[in-house]
Tab-separated table of C-alpha atoms in Angstrom:
chain	number	residue	atom	x	y	z
A	205	MET	CA	-82.081	70.363	70.925
A	206	LEU	CA	-81.159	74.042	70.684
A	207	GLY	CA	-77.624	74.990	69.484
A	208	PHE	CA	-76.101	78.485	69.819
A	209	GLY	CA	-74.642	81.083	67.640
A	210	GLY	CA	-70.731	82.126	67.504
A	211	THR	CA	-67.859	83.240	65.505
A	212	PHE	CA	-65.320	80.910	65.940
A	213	ALA	CA	-64.078	78.266	63.314
A	214	PRO	CA	-65.251	74.766	63.744
A	215	THR	CA	-62.504	71.901	64.269
A	216	ALA	CA	-62.517	68.568	62.680
A	217	SER	CA	-62.977	66.779	65.929
A	218	ALA	CA	-66.252	68.896	67.066
A	219	ALA	CA	-67.810	69.240	63.466
A	220	GLY	CA	-67.211	65.728	62.036
A	221	THR	CA	-67.154	65.319	58.203
A	222	LEU	CA	-68.133	68.157	55.966
A	223	ILE	CA	-71.305	66.365	54.052
A	224	SER	CA	-73.229	68.984	51.989
A	225	GLN	CA	-70.320	70.011	49.635
A	226	SER	CA	-71.389	70.027	46.235
A	227	ARG	CA	-74.812	68.340	47.166
A	228	PRO	CA	-78.331	69.329	45.261
A	229	VAL	CA	-79.836	72.529	46.874
A	230	LEU	CA	-83.471	73.951	46.419
A	231	ALA	CA	-84.719	77.341	47.689
A	232	SER	CA	-88.104	78.690	48.246
A	233	SER	CA	-87.337	81.787	45.741
A	234	LEU	CA	-84.684	83.014	44.032
A	235	GLU	CA	-83.776	86.995	43.690
A	236	SER	CA	-82.289	86.524	40.256
A	237	ALA	CA	-80.118	83.794	38.021
A	238	ASN	CA	-76.980	85.848	39.534
A	239	PHE	CA	-77.824	84.103	42.887
A	240	PRO	CA	-78.243	80.649	42.518
A	241	ALA	CA	-79.296	78.077	45.283
A	242	GLY	CA	-76.132	76.048	44.596
A	243	ALA	CA	-73.963	78.885	45.579
A	244	ILE	CA	-74.212	77.911	49.533
A	245	VAL	CA	-72.418	74.635	48.763
A	246	ASP	CA	-69.979	75.570	46.039
A	247	GLY	CA	-67.130	76.118	48.370
A	248	ASP	CA	-66.714	79.525	47.130
A	249	PRO	CA	-66.902	82.364	49.948
A	250	THR	CA	-67.770	85.176	47.079
A	251	THR	CA	-70.691	83.441	45.756
A	252	ARG	CA	-74.160	83.736	47.306
A	253	TRP	CA	-77.906	82.674	47.302
A	254	ALA	CA	-80.439	85.304	47.759
A	255	SER	CA	-84.322	84.930	47.862
A	256	VAL	CA	-87.023	87.571	46.781
A	257	GLN	CA	-87.260	90.536	48.478
A	258	ASN	CA	-90.087	91.809	50.865
A	259	SER	CA	-91.345	88.107	51.702
A	260	ASP	CA	-91.502	86.042	54.645
A	261	PRO	CA	-90.927	82.989	55.091
A	262	GLN	CA	-88.082	81.681	52.843
A	263	TRP	CA	-86.287	78.594	52.813
A	264	ILE	CA	-83.264	76.744	51.306
A	265	GLN	CA	-82.528	73.109	51.720
A	266	ILE	CA	-79.620	70.713	51.044
A	267	ASP	CA	-80.167	67.235	49.842
A	268	LEU	CA	-77.373	65.203	51.903
A	269	GLY	CA	-77.859	62.100	49.360
A	270	ALA	CA	-78.496	59.758	52.388
A	271	GLY	CA	-79.439	59.706	55.934
A	272	ALA	CA	-77.048	61.465	58.262
A	273	THR	CA	-76.474	62.404	61.724
A	274	ILE	CA	-75.763	66.081	61.911
A	275	SER	CA	-73.714	67.574	64.671
A	276	GLN	CA	-72.556	71.098	63.744
A	277	VAL	CA	-74.087	73.824	60.903
A	278	GLU	CA	-71.806	76.740	59.629
A	279	LEU	CA	-73.839	79.674	58.266
A	280	ASP	CA	-72.161	82.557	56.511
A	281	TRP	CA	-74.905	85.331	56.175
A	282	GLU	CA	-74.392	88.256	53.757
A	283	VAL	CA	-75.804	91.687	54.834
A	284	ALA	CA	-79.280	90.406	53.958
A	285	TYR	CA	-79.641	88.130	57.030
A	286	ALA	CA	-82.453	86.497	58.948
A	287	SER	CA	-83.110	87.778	62.402
A	288	ALA	CA	-85.361	84.606	63.142
A	289	TYR	CA	-84.814	81.196	61.682
A	290	GLN	CA	-84.855	77.717	62.434
A	291	LEU	CA	-82.563	74.696	61.226
A	292	GLN	CA	-84.586	71.846	60.500
A	293	THR	CA	-84.143	68.103	59.049
A	294	SER	CA	-86.233	65.820	57.095
A	295	ASN	CA	-85.914	62.121	56.006
A	296	ASP	CA	-88.258	62.986	53.028
A	297	GLY	CA	-88.410	66.500	52.276
A	298	THR	CA	-91.864	66.954	53.431
A	299	THR	CA	-91.863	66.410	57.252
A	300	TRP	CA	-89.769	68.725	59.000
A	301	THR	CA	-88.377	68.692	62.627
A	302	SER	CA	-86.493	71.491	64.174
A	303	ILE	CA	-83.119	71.121	65.698
A	304	TYR	CA	-82.529	74.561	66.099
A	305	SER	CA	-84.220	78.005	66.549
A	306	THR	CA	-83.502	81.524	67.103
A	307	THR	CA	-85.568	84.867	66.895
A	308	THR	CA	-82.380	87.210	67.989
A	309	SER	CA	-79.890	86.236	65.351
A	310	THR	CA	-77.480	89.152	64.487
A	311	GLY	CA	-76.211	87.337	61.236
A	312	GLY	CA	-72.570	87.151	60.083
A	313	ASN	CA	-70.446	83.899	60.580
A	314	GLN	CA	-72.317	81.417	62.880
A	315	VAL	CA	-71.190	77.903	64.061
A	316	LEU	CA	-74.018	76.307	65.604
A	317	ASN	CA	-73.357	72.959	67.609
A	318	VAL	CA	-76.512	71.075	66.785
A	319	THR	CA	-78.012	67.301	67.206
A	320	GLY	CA	-80.188	66.237	64.724
A	321	ALA	CA	-80.739	63.497	61.843
A	322	GLY	CA	-81.782	63.524	58.460
A	323	ARG	CA	-81.383	63.214	54.814
A	324	TYR	CA	-82.218	67.112	54.293
A	325	LEU	CA	-80.985	70.167	55.937
A	326	ARG	CA	-83.269	73.122	55.708
A	327	VAL	CA	-82.944	76.778	56.922
A	328	TYR	CA	-85.989	78.100	57.366
A	329	GLY	CA	-86.440	82.123	57.498
A	330	THR	CA	-89.068	83.520	59.379
A	331	ALA	CA	-88.345	87.137	59.820
A	332	ARG	CA	-85.439	89.198	57.841
A	333	GLY	CA	-83.167	91.395	60.013
A	334	THR	CA	-82.947	94.131	57.136
A	335	GLN	CA	-85.483	95.300	54.321
A	336	TYR	CA	-83.793	92.851	51.739
A	337	GLY	CA	-84.469	89.126	51.407
A	338	TYR	CA	-82.407	86.373	52.878
A	339	SER	CA	-78.919	85.799	51.411
A	340	LEU	CA	-76.054	83.198	52.445
A	341	TYR	CA	-72.764	82.686	51.428
A	342	GLU	CA	-72.345	79.429	52.383
A	343	VAL	CA	-74.092	76.808	54.533
A	344	LYS	CA	-71.734	74.057	55.581
A	345	VAL	CA	-73.308	70.754	57.536
A	346	TYR	CA	-70.980	68.772	59.116
A	347	GLY	CA	-71.654	65.201	60.763
A	348	THR	CA	-71.683	61.299	59.731
A	349	ALA	CA	-73.563	59.535	56.940
A	350	THR	CA	-75.805	57.026	58.281
A	351	SER	CA	-77.416	55.224	55.935
A	352	SER	CA	-76.071	53.333	52.894
A	353	THR	CA	-75.068	55.211	49.752
A	354	ALA	CA	-75.207	52.109	47.727
A	355	GLY	CA	-76.928	52.695	44.212
A	356	TYR	CA	-75.709	56.065	44.114
A	357	VAL	CA	-73.077	56.791	41.514
A	358	PHE	CA	-71.933	60.430	41.841
A	359	ALA	CA	-70.461	62.652	38.886
A	360	ASN	CA	-66.976	63.931	39.087
A	361	PRO	CA	-66.884	66.737	39.281
A	362	PRO	CA	-70.302	67.520	39.665
A	363	VAL	CA	-72.494	70.219	37.841
A	364	THR	CA	-73.446	72.763	40.567
A	365	GLY	CA	-75.286	76.578	40.410
A	366	VAL	CA	-77.122	75.997	37.606
A	367	VAL	CA	-80.602	77.546	37.134
A	368	PRO	CA	-82.971	76.260	34.918
A	369	SER	CA	-83.124	78.480	31.770
A	370	THR	CA	-86.321	80.179	31.075
A	371	TYR	CA	-84.926	82.121	28.077
A	372	ASN	CA	-86.971	81.820	24.885
A	373	PRO	CA	-84.225	81.730	21.591
A	374	PRO	CA	-85.061	82.474	18.228
A	375	HIS	CA	-87.651	80.126	16.786
A	376	ALA	CA	-86.077	76.830	15.086
A	377	TYR	CA	-88.560	74.227	13.886
A	378	PHE	CA	-85.901	71.530	14.585
A	379	HIS	CA	-82.892	71.196	17.234
A	380	GLU	CA	-81.976	67.460	16.912
A	381	PHE	CA	-79.555	64.981	15.691
A	382	GLN	CA	-79.674	61.459	14.846
A	383	ALA	CA	-77.972	58.302	16.122
A	384	GLN	CA	-78.361	55.035	13.788
A	385	CYS	CA	-77.425	52.276	15.722
A	386	SER	CA	-78.473	48.378	14.991
A	387	ALA	CA	-79.268	45.459	17.482
A	388	ASN	CA	-76.435	43.027	18.022
A	389	HIS	CA	-77.049	40.682	20.864
A	390	VAL	CA	-79.680	39.394	22.967
A	391	LEU	CA	-79.111	38.765	26.766
A	392	PRO	CA	-80.841	38.320	30.065
A	393	ASP	CA	-78.812	41.027	31.450
A	394	ASP	CA	-79.320	44.612	32.741
A	395	PRO	CA	-76.181	46.099	33.918
A	396	ILE	CA	-78.058	49.238	35.662
A	397	VAL	CA	-80.863	47.257	37.445
A	398	PHE	CA	-79.203	44.048	37.904
A	399	PRO	CA	-75.218	45.075	37.722
A	400	ASN	CA	-72.849	41.858	37.958
A	401	GLN	CA	-75.921	39.550	38.074
A	402	PRO	CA	-75.780	37.722	34.515
A	403	GLY	CA	-79.021	35.885	33.822
A	404	ALA	CA	-81.097	38.040	36.600
A	405	SER	CA	-83.117	40.031	34.118
A	406	HIS	CA	-85.735	39.407	31.321
A	407	LEU	CA	-84.430	39.233	27.788
A	408	HIS	CA	-83.158	42.465	26.343
A	409	THR	CA	-82.202	43.524	22.859
A	410	PHE	CA	-78.700	45.270	22.973
A	411	LEU	CA	-77.998	48.222	20.535
A	412	GLY	CA	-74.882	50.366	19.899
A	413	ASN	CA	-71.978	48.891	22.172
A	414	THR	CA	-71.343	45.197	21.355
A	415	SER	CA	-69.825	44.493	24.751
A	416	THR	CA	-72.993	45.591	26.892
A	417	ASN	CA	-73.757	42.731	29.577
A	418	ALA	CA	-74.265	42.365	33.427
A	419	ALA	CA	-70.832	43.357	34.206
A	420	THR	CA	-70.675	46.457	31.911
A	421	THR	CA	-68.732	49.634	33.483
A	422	VAL	CA	-67.616	52.857	31.652
A	423	PRO	CA	-64.062	51.365	30.705
A	424	SER	CA	-65.749	48.028	29.081
A	425	LEU	CA	-67.959	50.417	27.001
A	426	GLN	CA	-64.902	52.394	26.194
A	427	ALA	CA	-62.629	49.646	25.107
A	428	ALA	CA	-65.371	47.818	22.926
A	429	THR	CA	-67.042	48.415	19.411
A	430	SER	CA	-70.146	49.871	18.320
A	431	THR	CA	-72.876	49.349	15.546
A	432	CYS	CA	-73.754	52.837	15.693
A	433	PHE	CA	-72.848	54.744	12.795
A	434	ALA	CA	-70.533	56.965	14.753
A	435	PRO	CA	-67.833	54.533	16.047
A	436	LEU	CA	-67.088	56.660	18.770
A	437	ASP	CA	-70.749	56.519	20.175
A	438	LYS	CA	-70.110	53.597	22.285
A	439	SER	CA	-73.060	53.967	24.437
A	440	GLY	CA	-75.083	51.022	25.416
A	441	TYR	CA	-78.810	51.320	24.488
A	442	TRP	CA	-81.229	48.258	25.522
A	443	MET	CA	-85.026	47.378	25.482
A	444	PRO	CA	-87.113	44.358	26.438
A	445	THR	CA	-86.965	41.695	23.459
A	446	VAL	CA	-90.006	41.337	21.249
A	447	LEU	CA	-91.212	37.626	21.250
A	448	ASN	CA	-93.461	35.988	18.705
A	449	GLY	CA	-94.366	32.974	20.780
A	450	THR	CA	-91.028	32.137	21.684
A	451	THR	CA	-89.228	33.371	18.631
A	452	GLN	CA	-87.249	36.436	18.993
A	453	ILE	CA	-88.158	39.691	16.701
A	454	ILE	CA	-85.006	41.542	16.273
A	455	PRO	CA	-84.854	44.965	14.513
A	456	VAL	CA	-83.250	44.925	11.034
A	457	GLY	CA	-80.868	47.210	10.137
A	458	THR	CA	-80.376	50.494	11.911
A	459	GLN	CA	-82.697	51.772	14.225
A	460	THR	CA	-83.162	55.748	14.953
A	461	ILE	CA	-82.417	57.023	18.521
A	462	TYR	CA	-83.059	60.899	18.436
A	463	TYR	CA	-81.360	63.260	20.512
A	464	LYS	CA	-83.388	66.637	20.775
A	465	THR	CA	-84.170	69.269	22.868
A	466	GLY	CA	-86.738	68.524	25.846
A	467	VAL	CA	-86.592	72.198	26.752
A	468	ASN	CA	-88.036	75.565	25.304
A	469	ASP	CA	-84.420	76.879	25.716
A	470	TYR	CA	-82.532	74.502	23.146
A	471	THR	CA	-79.473	76.622	23.176
A	472	SER	CA	-79.117	75.517	27.137
A	473	VAL	CA	-78.835	71.895	26.517
A	474	ARG	CA	-75.562	70.295	27.196
A	475	PRO	CA	-73.816	67.074	26.462
A	476	PHE	CA	-74.646	64.064	28.932
A	477	PRO	CA	-71.616	63.436	31.140
A	478	VAL	CA	-69.590	60.284	30.690
A	479	GLY	CA	-71.147	57.172	32.622
A	480	LEU	CA	-74.879	58.647	32.989
A	481	ARG	CA	-77.260	55.967	33.183
A	482	PHE	CA	-80.837	55.696	33.276
A	483	LEU	CA	-84.070	53.811	33.066
A	484	VAL	CA	-86.964	55.142	30.784
A	485	GLY	CA	-90.384	53.770	31.282
A	486	SER	CA	-91.028	50.714	34.017
A	487	PRO	CA	-91.646	47.121	33.014
A	488	ALA	CA	-94.215	47.391	35.759
A	489	ALA	CA	-96.242	50.026	34.519
A	490	THR	CA	-99.930	49.453	34.105
A	491	ALA	CA	-101.851	50.401	30.611
A	492	THR	CA	-102.625	53.544	32.466
A	493	GLN	CA	-99.497	54.363	33.642
A	494	PHE	CA	-97.875	53.838	30.466
A	495	ALA	CA	-100.342	55.877	28.316
A	496	THR	CA	-100.082	58.839	30.688
A	497	ASP	CA	-96.037	58.696	31.263
A	498	PRO	CA	-94.690	61.978	30.132
A	499	GLY	CA	-92.382	59.786	27.742
A	500	TYR	CA	-95.460	58.316	25.676
A	501	VAL	CA	-95.556	59.630	22.224
A	502	ALA	CA	-97.850	57.765	20.136
A	503	GLY	CA	-97.970	54.170	21.856
A	504	TRP	CA	-97.536	51.115	19.276
A	505	GLU	CA	-98.106	51.181	15.465
A	506	CYS	CA	-98.495	49.081	12.846
A	507	GLY	CA	-100.238	49.481	9.287
A	508	ASP	CA	-103.293	51.645	9.874
A	509	THR	CA	-103.308	51.126	13.461
A	510	TYR	CA	-101.935	53.850	15.652
A	511	ASN	CA	-101.840	55.166	19.350
A	512	SER	CA	-102.637	51.457	20.787
A	513	ILE	CA	-101.642	51.162	24.186
A	514	ASP	CA	-101.039	47.475	24.270
A	515	ILE	CA	-99.474	45.612	21.031
A	516	PRO	CA	-102.325	45.405	18.204
A	517	VAL	CA	-103.764	41.802	17.861
A	518	THR	CA	-103.414	42.108	13.994
A	519	CYS	CA	-101.414	44.198	11.854
A	520	ALA	CA	-101.654	44.476	7.848
A	521	ALA	CA	-99.362	41.905	6.213
A	522	GLY	CA	-96.010	43.458	5.456
A	523	SER	CA	-96.357	46.290	7.899
A	524	GLN	CA	-94.080	46.265	10.876
A	525	LEU	CA	-94.569	46.841	14.794
A	526	GLU	CA	-93.158	50.058	15.960
A	527	ILE	CA	-92.783	52.262	19.115
A	528	ARG	CA	-91.343	55.687	19.921
A	529	TYR	CA	-90.907	56.912	23.651
A	530	GLN	CA	-89.220	59.459	25.076
A	531	ALA	CA	-86.811	59.962	27.962
A	532	PRO	CA	-86.219	62.507	30.755
A	533	SER	CA	-84.054	65.308	29.418
A	534	CYS	CA	-83.242	67.332	33.234
A	535	TRP	CA	-80.622	65.958	35.450
A	536	ASP	CA	-79.734	66.785	38.907
A	537	GLY	CA	-76.065	67.593	38.244
A	538	ILE	CA	-74.774	65.252	41.063
A	539	HIS	CA	-75.802	61.504	40.145
A	540	LEU	CA	-74.799	59.487	37.345
A	541	ASP	CA	-77.037	56.927	38.715
A	542	THR	CA	-79.467	56.558	41.809
A	543	PRO	CA	-81.354	53.442	43.474
A	544	ASP	CA	-84.404	53.606	41.275
A	545	HIS	CA	-82.358	54.672	38.375
A	546	LYS	CA	-84.884	57.575	37.514
A	547	SER	CA	-84.654	60.000	40.661
A	548	HIS	CA	-81.532	61.617	39.270
A	549	MET	CA	-83.499	62.394	36.091
A	550	ALA	CA	-86.852	64.294	35.357
A	551	TYR	CA	-89.098	65.692	32.525
A	552	PRO	CA	-89.543	69.395	32.097
A	553	VAL	CA	-92.311	71.394	33.236
A	554	ASN	CA	-93.823	73.590	30.576
A	555	GLY	CA	-90.572	73.552	28.648
A	556	VAL	CA	-88.403	74.213	31.625
A	557	CYS	CA	-86.331	72.032	34.062
A	558	PRO	CA	-87.523	71.858	37.638
A	559	PRO	CA	-85.319	73.499	40.146
A	560	ASP	CA	-83.948	70.506	41.622
A	561	HIS	CA	-82.868	69.090	38.259
A	562	PRO	CA	-81.658	72.257	36.571
A	563	VAL	CA	-79.251	70.875	33.846
A	564	ALA	CA	-80.673	70.252	30.593
A	565	VAL	CA	-79.393	67.446	28.479
A	566	PRO	CA	-80.805	65.818	25.238
A	567	MET	CA	-83.881	64.131	25.235
A	568	ILE	CA	-83.436	60.782	23.727
A	569	GLU	CA	-86.264	59.404	22.032
A	570	PHE	CA	-86.311	55.644	20.648
A	571	LYS	CA	-87.895	54.744	17.359
A	572	MET	CA	-87.703	51.087	16.765
A	573	ALA	CA	-89.346	48.784	14.352
A	574	PHE	CA	-89.744	45.211	14.615
A	575	PRO	CA	-90.370	42.840	11.648
A	576	VAL	CA	-93.568	40.946	12.431
A	577	SER	CA	-97.096	41.362	11.008
A	578	GLY	CA	-100.248	39.471	10.319
A	579	ASP	CA	-101.607	37.539	13.337
A	580	MET	CA	-100.350	39.365	16.354
A	581	SER	CA	-101.940	37.209	19.158
A	582	GLN	CA	-98.920	35.680	20.339
A	583	VAL	CA	-96.455	38.453	20.174
A	584	HIS	CA	-95.704	40.192	23.301
A	585	LEU	CA	-92.196	41.876	25.361
A	586	SER	CA	-89.921	39.533	27.365
A	587	SER	CA	-91.022	41.922	30.189
A	588	GLY	CA	-95.002	41.150	29.823
A	589	ARG	CA	-97.579	43.430	27.886
A	590	GLY	CA	-97.009	46.072	25.168
A	591	PHE	CA	-97.464	48.459	28.053
A	592	SER	CA	-94.328	47.226	29.972
A	593	PHE	CA	-91.933	48.848	27.188
A	594	HIS	CA	-89.301	50.518	28.570
A	595	TYR	CA	-85.740	51.099	27.519
A	596	ASP	CA	-82.120	51.824	29.331
A	597	PHE	CA	-79.422	54.050	28.150
A	598	TYR	CA	-75.691	53.902	29.627
A	599	ASN	CA	-73.588	56.746	28.002
A	600	GLY	CA	-70.536	55.899	26.420
A	601	TRP	CA	-69.933	58.624	23.880
A	602	ASP	CA	-66.450	60.154	23.110
A	603	PRO	CA	-67.061	63.580	25.000
A	604	ALA	CA	-65.856	65.795	22.078
A	605	THR	CA	-67.993	63.866	19.340
A	606	LEU	CA	-71.106	64.214	21.577
A	607	ALA	CA	-70.111	67.784	22.253
A	608	GLY	CA	-69.827	68.637	18.432
A	609	MET	CA	-73.193	67.165	17.789
A	610	VAL	CA	-74.948	68.927	20.559
A	611	THR	CA	-73.558	72.248	19.908
A	612	HIS	CA	-73.873	72.073	16.350
A	613	CYS	CA	-77.410	70.567	16.174
A	614	ILE	CA	-79.268	70.979	19.291
A	615	ASN	CA	-77.831	74.294	20.134
A	616	GLY	CA	-77.766	75.393	16.669
A	617	GLY	CA	-81.371	74.494	15.827
A	618	LEU	CA	-80.863	72.213	13.357
A	619	GLN	CA	-82.470	68.997	11.967
A	620	CYS	CA	-79.284	66.975	11.565
A	621	ASP	CA	-78.666	63.317	10.257
A	622	ASP	CA	-76.320	60.925	12.155
A	623	THR	CA	-73.290	63.150	10.632
A	624	GLY	CA	-74.802	66.182	11.910
A	625	TYR	CA	-75.556	67.664	8.615
A	626	ASP	CA	-78.880	69.246	7.847
A	627	GLN	CA	-80.021	68.927	3.984
A	628	SER	CA	-82.153	72.120	4.299
A	629	GLN	CA	-79.226	74.402	5.368
A	630	PRO	CA	-76.348	72.720	3.511
A	631	GLN	CA	-74.084	75.811	4.306
A	632	LYS	CA	-73.848	75.086	7.797
A	633	GLY	CA	-71.806	71.909	7.165
A	634	ALA	CA	-71.478	68.385	9.158
A	635	VAL	CA	-69.934	67.401	12.251
A	636	LEU	CA	-68.694	64.241	11.309
A	637	ASN	CA	-67.050	62.408	8.176
A	638	SER	CA	-68.385	59.633	6.205
A	639	GLN	CA	-66.676	57.245	8.603
A	640	GLY	CA	-68.633	58.989	11.451
A	641	TYR	CA	-65.690	60.588	13.063
A	642	LEU	CA	-65.028	64.423	13.814
A	643	LEU	CA	-64.203	66.656	10.852
């Protein structure tokens, strides 16, 4: 059904609820970083998105986060407007349905009463009204959410208006720091995948926060203690338990959890928001999926055995079984969690975050060692074969402490230990004292 243009302001009764504010936005192109896609939903009438010049078609789309019934769309065009465009909706971001079309637009402020439904709303420009590109100050979508938002946890406030950095800073060999954390309990719980369902998961070995269980929340993490060197790293870290037959094999002593840059521009990495949580890898992965996952580093190792996709059948006596695995390091800026516990995170592409996950955050790398060797024929994970390895992260860092480590070590291009000290550059000092607190 076609809508119509106008210059009147929408009323609450006609428009429904504003459902586009601060939602993720993706555009076909940007004129420059000064005109980001997210400007159209930031509520600021002075910021705008602009496409590249002299190119048709161009588009910009809003992810409403869930299915919605759309009743009205307000467009506030800059001087560079579209003379011909469509409003389109989609449930999957791939197949689109037009709910409004015009070839005689004159730009300005347009309030369009429409009838449509979908998770995504796209403005699809086919003809420019000027010699410039397309430019919008705001796109406001009004309607009613029709699908459940269960499983979505929203950041408050969201991080919008970020453009993935393509800057190449001065070369640094390292841009990382360590978190040294020990294992402290084993439970058949997973507070991310099975929240408030104790016993619903395979066994997990938990490191860091001593309270992590099925009922874990941000307040419960903050109220508990940690077995990490930095007492204010109250994050929950967990992975499937290693078993030799029925005997649990628990890592001995502290294990190294690296916080690194995953993008070329290490100066653009910012701290995790409190409460961010995600799953790395998959307990259902096949051997091929495990070995080709972006997080795969070197597989399983022990003694002289390296790069094994499954747990080796034998390991040299006295050696340890080891695994390294890397997490995605690009965040959508909107969600602390999503129903699949992955979609709000993404891996960089050629060292740059993708446009729909523009916020660079630390790349976590697990480096775990298990004291088992010799005959490994009965060694397996609680989740299955070795290629089912995965891990979970639930951020409980004290914001000031994490920010200090990220700024000094990652943004500063240093190779820091767990105090934020780079022994090759001692003149730059540390971040934490010998008790693990900010200096």
